Amino acid sequence: MNQIRFDGRVAVVTGAGNGLGRDYALELARRGAKVVVNDLGGSASGVGASKDAASRVVEEIRDLGGAAVANTDSVATRAGGAAIVQTALDTWGKIDILISNAGFLRNNRFDDLTDEQIDPIIDVHLKAAFYVGQPAYRAMRAAGYGRILFTGSASAMFGHAWQANYAAGKGAMLGLSNVVALEGSAYGIQSNVILPTASSRLEGEMNTGYLEIPEFAKSLQSADFSASEGRVTPAFNTPLALYLVSEACTATHGVYSANSGRYSRVRICASEGWFAPMGSTPPSVDDIAAHFDQICTLGEYSEPMTPYDEFTAAAKAARKQGVHS
Ligand code: NAD
């Protein structure tokens, strides 16, 4: 029996015509949600448009006996974002869940990236999160309930050669989601980021030029893929994504990774660090050099949720190191 259900819930999944978004939309519908299947229907590098991708998935959902409606607006414009959310409001009167997932790649080495490779990538990953996220959040705030899942990437959290444009857009999901989670906590809105891993048509865009970077090539060539056999599929990401947008999930302000069937929490943390002697004299550059190992040691670390938590963590370190009582 499916314990986690979405009966009565209205979900918007962007980029749901293929890959991860399609799988999220199908499973949401199987578990009772009414789904807006958004997809512009362009290529894996964001060229062109077609109504086919979204309508195919809507048909699949209806064939399963589920409820779905297609939307083919672009997430990368203010008007498109508003129209996508309006489709949910016009059809079912509300939006409970937003999975912001649409996107594409245009890889190149950092110094060769052109505006045609930077601007559309920032638009579809970063600006789209505002264009779709803001109208969705407004409706959720009015209703006092919402679940938002932004799509980040390990390419941003950990780094991936030849993806500076993409990593900049995806890395921004961390800051954006953290703030949406904090502000949304007053209105029953939770926000998290997923770092998915799945073979999809985006693989075709993953040219291998980045192998010219020795450190990156070494990491790729020595990687152990033995646990991932048959598990780098959208379906291995969907359970985590759907749990994070379920009513049962109370986690917010987080980043979660799905990789080869391993589900983990990814977090930004601060080392205990080195506390400069009390007083108003700042340390010198030489003091930093002398304590740099201690600054870098992550033996004990804190996980600030706001900039103010960091003050608390610093004071705790000062007491521990005997420079402050
Ligand atoms: P995909 O190409 O199979 O699906 C992405 C969908 O987004 C496509 O159907 C495309 O038409 C749609 N889309 C693109 N631009 C759009 C726009 N402007 N408006 C509306 N729809 C648009 O790719 P996927 O692998 O399923 O990727 C889904 C998301 O996950 C993307 O944001 C991607 O960057 C991210 N991601 C994927 C992986 C992975 O391993 N596949 C890893 C990390 C992050």
Tab-separated table of C-alpha atoms and ligand atoms in Angstrom:
chain	number	residue	atom	x	y	z
A	1	MET	CA	0.000	0.000	0.000
A	2	ASN	CA	1.243	3.504	-0.814
A	3	GLN	CA	1.493	5.300	2.523
A	4	ILE	CA	2.669	8.597	1.069
A	5	ARG	CA	-0.255	9.939	-0.934
A	6	PHE	CA	-1.003	13.200	-2.714
A	7	ASP	CA	-4.788	12.924	-2.953
A	8	GLY	CA	-6.331	16.387	-3.211
A	9	ARG	CA	-2.946	17.961	-3.910
A	10	VAL	CA	-2.157	20.011	-7.004
A	11	ALA	CA	1.410	19.795	-8.295
A	12	VAL	CA	3.274	21.751	-10.944
A	13	VAL	CA	6.309	19.983	-12.404
A	14	THR	CA	8.354	22.051	-14.850
A	15	GLY	CA	10.289	20.286	-17.590
A	16	ALA	CA	8.050	17.260	-17.086
A	17	GLY	CA	8.036	16.171	-20.725
A	18	ASN	CA	11.203	14.093	-20.420
A	19	GLY	CA	13.674	12.530	-17.999
A	20	LEU	CA	13.378	13.305	-14.310
A	21	GLY	CA	10.375	15.633	-14.521
A	22	ARG	CA	8.344	13.074	-16.459
A	23	ASP	CA	9.030	10.426	-13.837
A	24	TYR	CA	8.147	12.811	-10.975
A	25	ALA	CA	4.872	13.757	-12.718
A	26	LEU	CA	3.873	10.137	-13.357
A	27	GLU	CA	4.524	9.019	-9.776
A	28	LEU	CA	2.785	12.084	-8.316
A	29	ALA	CA	-0.262	11.217	-10.426
A	30	ARG	CA	-0.085	7.513	-9.466
A	31	ARG	CA	-0.189	8.636	-5.849
A	32	GLY	CA	-3.252	10.811	-6.321
A	33	ALA	CA	-1.965	14.289	-7.229
A	34	LYS	CA	-3.425	16.421	-9.987
A	35	VAL	CA	-0.470	17.478	-12.109
A	36	VAL	CA	0.378	20.409	-14.372
A	37	VAL	CA	2.860	18.922	-16.824
A	38	ASN	CA	4.927	21.858	-18.049
A	39	ASP	CA	7.396	21.494	-20.899
A	40	LEU	CA	8.547	23.844	-23.630
A	41	GLY	CA	9.561	20.846	-25.723
A	42	GLY	CA	12.933	22.108	-26.994
A	43	SER	CA	16.212	20.236	-27.482
A	44	ALA	CA	18.675	19.209	-24.771
A	45	SER	CA	20.587	22.437	-25.482
A	46	GLY	CA	17.442	24.550	-25.234
A	47	VAL	CA	16.749	25.085	-28.930
A	48	GLY	CA	13.225	25.052	-30.407
A	49	ALA	CA	9.832	24.268	-28.906
A	50	SER	CA	7.078	21.692	-29.344
A	51	LYS	CA	3.799	20.862	-27.651
A	52	ASP	CA	4.445	17.107	-28.003
A	53	ALA	CA	6.590	16.478	-24.910
A	54	ALA	CA	4.037	17.826	-22.409
A	55	SER	CA	0.989	16.340	-24.137
A	56	ARG	CA	2.584	12.859	-24.358
A	57	VAL	CA	3.093	12.779	-20.582
A	58	VAL	CA	-0.424	14.103	-19.954
A	59	GLU	CA	-1.726	11.229	-22.078
A	60	GLU	CA	0.385	8.722	-20.142
A	61	ILE	CA	-1.047	10.043	-16.867
A	62	ARG	CA	-4.623	9.959	-18.149
A	63	ASP	CA	-4.069	6.397	-19.401
A	64	LEU	CA	-3.169	5.486	-15.812
A	65	GLY	CA	-6.452	7.021	-14.671
A	66	GLY	CA	-4.714	10.109	-13.266
A	67	ALA	CA	-5.453	13.814	-13.624
A	68	ALA	CA	-3.102	16.023	-15.618
A	69	VAL	CA	-3.090	19.117	-17.784
A	70	ALA	CA	-0.390	20.276	-20.182
A	71	ASN	CA	1.351	23.643	-20.207
A	72	THR	CA	3.940	24.533	-22.832
A	73	ASP	CA	5.118	27.955	-21.645
A	74	SER	CA	8.792	28.647	-21.033
A	75	VAL	CA	9.961	28.794	-17.419
A	76	ALA	CA	12.644	31.239	-18.562
A	77	THR	CA	10.375	34.268	-18.866
A	78	ARG	CA	8.359	36.174	-16.280
A	79	ALA	CA	5.177	35.779	-18.374
A	80	GLY	CA	5.821	32.050	-18.861
A	81	GLY	CA	6.299	31.446	-15.128
A	82	ALA	CA	3.066	33.284	-14.320
A	83	ALA	CA	1.149	31.318	-16.997
A	84	ILE	CA	2.431	27.968	-15.702
A	85	VAL	CA	1.172	28.649	-12.170
A	86	GLN	CA	-2.048	30.163	-13.537
A	87	THR	CA	-2.726	26.869	-15.345
A	88	ALA	CA	-2.897	25.150	-11.939
A	89	LEU	CA	-5.053	27.905	-10.444
A	90	ASP	CA	-7.430	28.028	-13.425
A	91	THR	CA	-7.775	24.235	-13.624
A	92	TRP	CA	-7.888	23.202	-9.961
A	93	GLY	CA	-7.977	26.449	-7.961
A	94	LYS	CA	-4.673	26.007	-6.115
A	95	ILE	CA	-1.062	24.870	-6.149
A	96	ASP	CA	0.316	22.773	-3.282
A	97	ILE	CA	3.551	21.524	-4.825
A	98	LEU	CA	6.121	23.026	-7.165
A	99	ILE	CA	8.983	20.962	-8.533
A	100	SER	CA	11.174	23.422	-10.416
A	101	ASN	CA	13.018	21.049	-12.720
A	102	ALA	CA	13.173	22.332	-16.317
A	103	GLY	CA	16.599	22.971	-17.736
A	104	PHE	CA	19.299	22.287	-20.299
A	105	LEU	CA	23.055	22.455	-20.766
A	106	ARG	CA	25.468	24.480	-22.907
A	107	ASN	CA	28.930	23.393	-21.834
A	108	ASN	CA	32.190	25.141	-22.579
A	109	ARG	CA	35.426	25.972	-20.792
A	110	PHE	CA	35.092	29.009	-18.505
A	111	ASP	CA	37.238	31.333	-20.596
A	112	ASP	CA	35.410	30.463	-23.833
A	113	LEU	CA	31.808	30.752	-22.596
A	114	THR	CA	29.828	33.167	-24.780
A	115	ASP	CA	26.770	35.199	-23.837
A	116	GLU	CA	24.701	32.689	-25.866
A	117	GLN	CA	25.975	30.017	-23.489
A	118	ILE	CA	25.720	32.073	-20.292
A	119	ASP	CA	22.458	34.053	-20.496
A	120	PRO	CA	20.012	31.278	-21.496
A	121	ILE	CA	21.505	28.949	-18.876
A	122	ILE	CA	21.137	31.560	-16.131
A	123	ASP	CA	17.605	32.281	-17.383
A	124	VAL	CA	16.415	28.661	-17.390
A	125	HIS	CA	17.993	27.623	-14.088
A	126	LEU	CA	18.280	30.717	-11.892
A	127	LYS	CA	15.756	33.256	-13.160
A	128	ALA	CA	13.152	30.558	-13.838
A	129	ALA	CA	13.246	29.671	-10.146
A	130	PHE	CA	11.977	33.216	-9.488
A	131	TYR	CA	9.627	33.358	-12.482
A	132	VAL	CA	7.795	30.162	-11.494
A	133	GLY	CA	8.656	30.217	-7.793
A	134	GLN	CA	7.257	33.648	-6.946
A	135	PRO	CA	3.694	33.187	-8.287
A	136	ALA	CA	3.636	29.674	-6.813
A	137	TYR	CA	4.813	30.969	-3.430
A	138	ARG	CA	2.194	33.763	-3.429
A	139	ALA	CA	-0.620	31.250	-3.955
A	140	MET	CA	0.848	28.880	-1.348
A	141	ARG	CA	1.257	31.701	1.146
A	142	ALA	CA	-2.395	32.688	0.723
A	143	ALA	CA	-3.395	29.042	1.293
A	144	GLY	CA	-1.018	28.485	4.234
A	145	TYR	CA	0.557	25.361	2.734
A	146	GLY	CA	3.232	24.592	0.166
A	147	ARG	CA	6.096	22.326	-0.780
A	148	ILE	CA	8.787	23.618	-3.148
A	149	LEU	CA	11.630	21.557	-4.559
A	150	PHE	CA	14.328	23.343	-6.521
A	151	THR	CA	16.692	21.339	-8.706
A	152	GLY	CA	20.363	21.910	-8.023
A	153	SER	CA	23.279	19.839	-9.234
A	154	ALA	CA	26.349	18.107	-7.930
A	155	SER	CA	28.106	20.038	-10.713
A	156	ALA	CA	27.485	23.155	-8.655
A	157	MET	CA	27.849	21.783	-5.120
A	158	PHE	CA	31.068	19.944	-5.834
A	159	GLY	CA	32.252	21.397	-9.163
A	160	HIS	CA	32.337	20.125	-12.745
A	161	ALA	CA	34.757	21.313	-15.411
A	162	TRP	CA	33.258	23.072	-18.446
A	163	GLN	CA	30.036	23.891	-16.561
A	164	ALA	CA	30.743	27.308	-15.007
A	165	ASN	CA	27.522	28.719	-16.487
A	166	TYR	CA	25.414	25.773	-15.317
A	167	ALA	CA	27.090	25.554	-11.898
A	168	ALA	CA	26.491	29.272	-11.326
A	169	GLY	CA	22.784	28.853	-12.104
A	170	LYS	CA	22.398	25.640	-10.125
A	171	GLY	CA	24.522	26.762	-7.160
A	172	ALA	CA	22.165	29.694	-6.724
A	173	MET	CA	19.384	27.232	-5.820
A	174	LEU	CA	21.069	26.731	-2.453
A	175	GLY	CA	20.827	30.391	-1.417
A	176	LEU	CA	17.407	30.855	-2.948
A	177	SER	CA	15.909	27.779	-1.292
A	178	ASN	CA	17.433	28.638	2.095
A	179	VAL	CA	15.712	32.020	2.068
A	180	VAL	CA	12.406	30.663	0.721
A	181	ALA	CA	12.507	28.034	3.497
A	182	LEU	CA	13.105	30.651	6.191
A	183	GLU	CA	10.453	33.071	4.949
A	184	GLY	CA	8.046	30.264	4.055
A	185	SER	CA	8.215	28.765	7.552
A	186	ALA	CA	5.762	31.471	8.654
A	187	TYR	CA	3.195	30.241	6.094
A	188	GLY	CA	3.463	26.459	6.078
A	189	ILE	CA	5.762	26.486	3.048
A	190	GLN	CA	8.792	24.198	2.952
A	191	SER	CA	11.626	24.459	0.457
A	192	ASN	CA	14.448	22.058	-0.357
A	193	VAL	CA	16.943	21.353	-3.133
A	194	ILE	CA	17.504	18.023	-4.850
A	195	LEU	CA	20.768	17.078	-6.557
A	196	PRO	CA	19.609	14.347	-8.948
A	197	THR	CA	21.680	11.874	-10.948
A	198	ALA	CA	20.165	10.183	-13.987
A	199	SER	CA	21.048	9.207	-17.505
A	200	SER	CA	18.912	11.426	-19.676
A	201	ARG	CA	19.089	13.186	-23.024
A	202	LEU	CA	21.293	15.808	-21.288
A	203	GLU	CA	24.101	13.257	-21.523
A	204	GLY	CA	24.315	14.061	-25.240
A	205	GLU	CA	25.332	17.586	-24.239
A	206	MET	CA	28.120	16.370	-21.953
A	207	ASN	CA	30.983	16.771	-24.432
A	208	THR	CA	34.265	15.384	-23.189
A	209	GLY	CA	36.345	18.520	-23.722
A	210	TYR	CA	36.634	18.761	-19.973
A	211	LEU	CA	38.991	15.771	-19.998
A	212	GLU	CA	41.736	18.269	-20.886
A	213	ILE	CA	41.680	19.280	-17.180
A	214	PRO	CA	44.075	16.759	-15.572
A	215	GLU	CA	42.608	16.822	-12.040
A	216	PHE	CA	39.075	16.445	-13.362
A	217	ALA	CA	40.035	13.718	-15.795
A	218	LYS	CA	41.788	11.840	-12.970
A	219	SER	CA	38.668	12.020	-10.811
A	220	LEU	CA	36.496	10.733	-13.649
A	221	GLN	CA	38.901	8.000	-14.710
A	222	SER	CA	39.411	6.684	-11.184
A	223	ALA	CA	35.719	6.871	-10.256
A	224	ASP	CA	34.140	3.668	-8.964
A	225	PHE	CA	30.881	3.189	-10.826
A	226	SER	CA	30.453	-0.412	-9.669
A	227	ALA	CA	27.444	0.362	-7.433
A	228	SER	CA	25.561	2.320	-10.076
A	229	GLU	CA	24.811	-0.450	-12.574
A	230	GLY	CA	21.180	-0.023	-13.688
A	231	ARG	CA	20.535	2.561	-10.992
A	232	VAL	CA	21.317	5.844	-12.761
A	233	THR	CA	17.709	6.241	-13.903
A	234	PRO	CA	15.086	8.906	-13.192
A	235	ALA	CA	13.121	6.321	-11.184
A	236	PHE	CA	15.931	6.111	-8.632
A	237	ASN	CA	15.547	9.876	-7.994
A	238	THR	CA	11.765	10.065	-7.818
A	239	PRO	CA	11.247	8.523	-4.343
A	240	LEU	CA	13.433	11.198	-2.722
A	241	ALA	CA	11.905	14.052	-4.739
A	242	LEU	CA	8.372	12.963	-3.876
A	243	TYR	CA	9.081	12.441	-0.207
A	244	LEU	CA	10.499	15.972	-0.019
A	245	VAL	CA	7.276	17.455	-1.470
A	246	SER	CA	4.950	15.297	0.621
A	247	GLU	CA	2.917	16.461	3.580
A	248	ALA	CA	4.653	13.788	5.671
A	249	CYS	CA	8.034	15.449	5.189
A	250	THR	CA	8.777	18.146	7.749
A	251	ALA	CA	12.321	18.800	6.545
A	252	THR	CA	12.977	22.211	5.018
A	253	HIS	CA	16.071	24.352	4.295
A	254	GLY	CA	17.984	21.294	3.075
A	255	VAL	CA	19.927	19.922	0.126
A	256	TYR	CA	19.593	16.230	-0.697
A	257	SER	CA	21.452	14.100	-3.182
A	258	ALA	CA	20.280	11.024	-5.054
A	259	ASN	CA	23.059	9.015	-6.682
A	260	SER	CA	22.982	5.342	-7.669
A	261	GLY	CA	20.309	4.635	-5.082
A	262	ARG	CA	22.298	6.342	-2.320
A	263	TYR	CA	20.271	9.129	-0.714
A	264	SER	CA	22.193	11.630	1.351
A	265	ARG	CA	22.088	15.027	2.856
A	266	VAL	CA	24.548	17.595	1.508
A	267	ARG	CA	25.352	20.545	3.676
A	268	ILE	CA	27.444	23.656	3.915
A	269	CYS	CA	29.311	23.624	7.190
A	270	ALA	CA	31.795	25.833	8.998
A	271	SER	CA	34.824	24.428	10.786
A	272	GLU	CA	35.277	25.225	14.461
A	273	GLY	CA	38.142	27.328	13.167
A	274	TRP	CA	40.653	29.518	14.967
A	275	PHE	CA	39.476	32.322	17.225
A	276	ALA	CA	41.676	35.447	17.263
A	277	PRO	CA	42.720	36.757	20.714
A	278	MET	CA	39.962	38.874	22.305
A	279	GLY	CA	40.259	42.626	21.860
A	280	SER	CA	39.803	45.099	19.050
A	281	THR	CA	43.147	44.417	17.359
A	282	PRO	CA	42.558	42.300	14.254
A	283	PRO	CA	44.936	39.435	13.561
A	284	SER	CA	47.661	39.870	10.958
A	285	VAL	CA	47.963	38.026	7.677
A	286	ASP	CA	50.831	36.114	9.325
A	287	ASP	CA	48.478	35.021	12.153
A	288	ILE	CA	46.094	33.617	9.528
A	289	ALA	CA	48.987	31.840	7.790
A	290	ALA	CA	50.139	30.395	11.140
A	291	HIS	CA	46.634	29.090	11.972
A	292	PHE	CA	45.504	28.118	8.496
A	293	ASP	CA	45.600	24.374	9.203
A	294	GLN	CA	43.376	24.883	12.254
A	295	ILE	CA	41.029	27.108	10.220
A	296	CYS	CA	40.691	24.343	7.638
A	297	THR	CA	40.265	21.402	10.013
A	298	LEU	CA	36.706	20.109	9.868
A	299	GLY	CA	37.027	17.721	12.814
A	300	GLU	CA	34.189	19.504	14.550
A	301	TYR	CA	31.891	21.726	12.587
A	302	SER	CA	28.648	23.560	12.872
A	303	GLU	CA	25.844	23.982	10.390
A	304	PRO	CA	24.651	27.578	10.485
A	305	MET	CA	21.083	28.034	9.301
A	306	THR	CA	21.298	31.838	9.356
A	307	PRO	CA	24.219	34.295	9.540
A	308	TYR	CA	23.342	34.759	13.206
A	309	ASP	CA	23.888	31.102	14.000
A	310	GLU	CA	27.452	31.743	12.914
A	311	PHE	CA	27.971	34.257	15.697
A	312	THR	CA	26.798	31.609	18.158
A	313	ALA	CA	29.116	29.016	16.658
A	314	ALA	CA	32.050	31.439	16.814
A	315	ALA	CA	31.363	32.233	20.468
A	316	LYS	CA	31.191	28.523	21.266
A	317	ALA	CA	34.576	28.035	19.608
A	318	ALA	CA	36.002	30.961	21.545
A	319	ARG	CA	34.881	29.480	24.860
A	320	LYS	CA	36.226	26.076	23.940
A	321	GLN	CA	39.603	27.570	23.066
A	322	GLY	CA	39.691	29.570	26.302
A	323	VAL	CA	39.780	33.024	24.725
A	324	HIS	CA	36.284	33.965	25.841
A	325	SER	CA	34.271	32.924	28.884
B	1	NAD	P1	15.797	16.372	-19.757
B	1	NAD	O1	16.390	17.130	-20.895
B	1	NAD	O2	15.447	14.946	-19.954
B	1	NAD	O3	14.489	17.127	-19.223
B	1	NAD	C1	14.470	18.525	-19.054
B	1	NAD	C2	13.171	19.054	-19.619
B	1	NAD	O4	13.116	20.473	-19.405
B	1	NAD	C3	13.040	18.832	-21.128
B	1	NAD	O5	11.875	18.090	-21.411
B	1	NAD	C4	12.981	20.226	-21.717
B	1	NAD	O6	12.134	20.343	-22.850
B	1	NAD	C5	12.464	21.035	-20.541
B	1	NAD	N1	12.796	22.454	-20.679
B	1	NAD	C6	13.992	22.990	-21.022
B	1	NAD	N2	13.900	24.317	-21.084
B	1	NAD	C7	12.626	24.638	-20.734
B	1	NAD	C8	11.931	25.863	-20.580
B	1	NAD	N3	12.521	27.033	-20.834
B	1	NAD	N4	10.648	25.830	-20.170
B	1	NAD	C9	10.031	24.649	-19.932
B	1	NAD	N5	10.635	23.457	-20.088
B	1	NAD	C10	11.916	23.450	-20.477
B	1	NAD	O7	16.813	16.527	-18.542
B	1	NAD	P2	16.854	15.851	-17.084
B	1	NAD	O8	18.135	15.117	-16.964
B	1	NAD	O9	15.584	15.177	-16.753
B	1	NAD	O10	17.021	17.167	-16.182
B	1	NAD	C11	16.009	17.700	-15.336
B	1	NAD	C12	16.643	18.712	-14.394
B	1	NAD	O11	17.586	18.062	-13.540
B	1	NAD	C13	17.414	19.826	-15.112
B	1	NAD	O12	17.249	21.032	-14.391
B	1	NAD	C14	18.846	19.354	-15.009
B	1	NAD	O13	19.762	20.406	-15.111
B	1	NAD	C15	18.827	18.735	-13.618
B	1	NAD	N6	19.889	17.777	-13.347
B	1	NAD	C16	19.958	16.606	-14.023
B	1	NAD	C17	20.959	15.696	-13.698
B	1	NAD	C18	21.047	14.382	-14.386
B	1	NAD	O14	21.933	13.599	-14.018
B	1	NAD	N7	20.192	14.087	-15.340
B	1	NAD	C19	21.919	16.000	-12.724
B	1	NAD	C20	21.812	17.196	-12.042
B	1	NAD	C21	20.784	18.071	-12.357
